[in-house]
PDB file of C-alpha atoms in Angstrom:
ATOM      1  CA  MET Q 148      24.575 -14.095   3.489  1.00  0.00           C
ATOM      2  CA  ASN Q 149      21.326 -16.073   3.683  1.00  0.00           C
ATOM      3  CA  SER Q 150      21.422 -19.242   1.575  1.00  0.00           C
ATOM      4  CA  HIS Q 151      17.651 -19.453   1.439  1.00  0.00           C
ATOM      5  CA  ALA Q 152      16.091 -17.720  -1.520  1.00  0.00           C
ATOM      6  CA  ALA Q 153      12.834 -15.857  -0.877  1.00  0.00           C
ATOM      7  CA  PRO Q 154       9.804 -17.693  -2.310  1.00  0.00           C
ATOM      8  CA  SER Q 155       8.396 -16.235  -5.483  1.00  0.00           C
ATOM      9  CA  LYS Q 156       4.894 -14.792  -5.629  1.00  0.00           C
ATOM     10  CA  HIS Q 157       4.000 -17.789  -7.864  1.00  0.00           C
ATOM     11  CA  ASP Q 158       5.258 -20.209  -5.160  1.00  0.00           C
ATOM     12  CA  ILE Q 159       3.271 -18.365  -2.465  1.00  0.00           C
ATOM     13  CA  ARG Q 160       0.070 -18.328  -4.544  1.00  0.00           C
ATOM     14  CA  ALA Q 161       0.520 -22.067  -5.257  1.00  0.00           C
ATOM     15  CA  ALA Q 162       0.965 -22.763  -1.521  1.00  0.00           C
ATOM     16  CA  LEU Q 163      -2.176 -20.731  -0.775  1.00  0.00           C
ATOM     17  CA  ASN Q 164      -4.106 -22.939  -3.180  1.00  0.00           C
ATOM     18  CA  ALA Q 165      -3.896 -25.709  -0.532  1.00  0.00           C
ATOM     19  CA  ILE Q 166      -6.417 -23.647   1.445  1.00  0.00           C
ATOM     20  CA  ALA Q 167      -9.916 -24.171   0.140  1.00  0.00           C
ATOM     21  CA  THR Q 168     -12.311 -21.216   0.014  1.00  0.00           C
ATOM     22  CA  PRO Q 169     -16.069 -21.561   0.598  1.00  0.00           C
ATOM     23  CA  SER Q 170     -16.535 -21.819  -3.191  1.00  0.00           C
ATOM     24  CA  GLY Q 171     -14.141 -24.808  -3.282  1.00  0.00           C
ATOM     25  CA  LYS Q 172     -11.396 -22.987  -5.170  1.00  0.00           C
ATOM     26  CA  GLY Q 173      -7.949 -22.688  -3.746  1.00  0.00           C
ATOM     27  CA  LEU Q 174      -7.276 -19.389  -2.001  1.00  0.00           C
ATOM     28  CA  GLY Q 175      -4.478 -18.511  -4.418  1.00  0.00           C
ATOM     29  CA  ASP Q 176      -6.762 -18.806  -7.505  1.00  0.00           C
ATOM     30  CA  SER Q 177      -9.947 -17.551  -5.878  1.00  0.00           C
ATOM     31  CA  GLY Q 178      -9.632 -13.939  -7.027  1.00  0.00           C
ATOM     32  CA  VAL Q 179      -9.887 -12.511  -3.478  1.00  0.00           C
ATOM     33  CA  LEU Q 180      -6.184 -11.934  -2.796  1.00  0.00           C
ATOM     34  CA  SER Q 181      -4.495  -8.590  -2.961  1.00  0.00           C
ATOM     35  CA  GLU Q 182      -1.061  -8.209  -4.472  1.00  0.00           C
ATOM     36  CA  ILE Q 183       1.425 -10.462  -2.646  1.00  0.00           C
ATOM     37  CA  PHE Q 184       4.486  -8.700  -1.226  1.00  0.00           C
ATOM     38  CA  VAL Q 185       7.611 -10.365   0.171  1.00  0.00           C
ATOM     39  CA  ALA Q 186       9.844  -8.188   2.383  1.00  0.00           C
ATOM     40  CA  GLU Q 187      12.506  -9.092   4.931  1.00  0.00           C
ATOM     41  CA  GLY Q 188      11.497 -12.748   4.871  1.00  0.00           C
ATOM     42  CA  LYS Q 189       7.838 -12.073   5.507  1.00  0.00           C
ATOM     43  CA  VAL Q 190       4.869 -12.443   3.141  1.00  0.00           C
ATOM     44  CA  PHE Q 191       2.084  -9.855   3.109  1.00  0.00           C
ATOM     45  CA  PHE Q 192      -1.289 -10.029   1.434  1.00  0.00           C
ATOM     46  CA  SER Q 193      -4.910  -9.353   2.243  1.00  0.00           C
ATOM     47  CA  ILE Q 194      -8.140 -11.184   1.524  1.00  0.00           C
ATOM     48  CA  ALA Q 195     -10.842  -8.915   0.131  1.00  0.00           C
ATOM     49  CA  VAL Q 196     -14.349 -10.302   0.061  1.00  0.00           C
ATOM     50  CA  ASP Q 197     -17.816  -8.809  -0.085  1.00  0.00           C
ATOM     51  CA  GLU Q 198     -19.345  -8.132   3.362  1.00  0.00           C
ATOM     52  CA  SER Q 199     -21.926 -10.861   2.678  1.00  0.00           C
ATOM     53  CA  GLU Q 200     -19.117 -13.430   2.344  1.00  0.00           C
ATOM     54  CA  ALA Q 201     -17.020 -12.259   5.311  1.00  0.00           C
ATOM     55  CA  GLN Q 202     -18.442 -14.736   7.808  1.00  0.00           C
ATOM     56  CA  MET Q 203     -17.752 -17.672   5.435  1.00  0.00           C
ATOM     57  CA  PHE Q 204     -14.101 -16.544   5.099  1.00  0.00           C
ATOM     58  CA  GLU Q 205     -13.584 -16.053   8.845  1.00  0.00           C
ATOM     59  CA  PRO Q 206     -12.082 -19.539   9.392  1.00  0.00           C
ATOM     60  CA  ILE Q 207      -9.524 -18.853   6.672  1.00  0.00           C
ATOM     61  CA  ARG Q 208      -8.667 -15.406   8.098  1.00  0.00           C
ATOM     62  CA  ALA Q 209      -8.351 -16.820  11.598  1.00  0.00           C
ATOM     63  CA  ARG Q 210      -5.810 -19.467  10.665  1.00  0.00           C
ATOM     64  CA  PRO Q 211      -2.556 -19.135  12.551  1.00  0.00           C
ATOM     65  CA  LYS Q 212       0.034 -16.869  10.954  1.00  0.00           C
ATOM     66  CA  ARG Q 213       3.167 -18.850  10.066  1.00  0.00           C
TER      67      ARG Q 213
END
């Protein structure tokens, strides 16, 4: 049995707030995240922005997956 509890969606969103968006808001509170899913120890979400903002969000999207 794994002794590590899966992070909650709240914890994940809080961690994502350490990443600043072009507007200066944290990614977790920016309003651009899809629903956050946690499955088999992995976290899944998407960033949905208007096409006109896509280039500004590219550095965030391109960050290494961890």
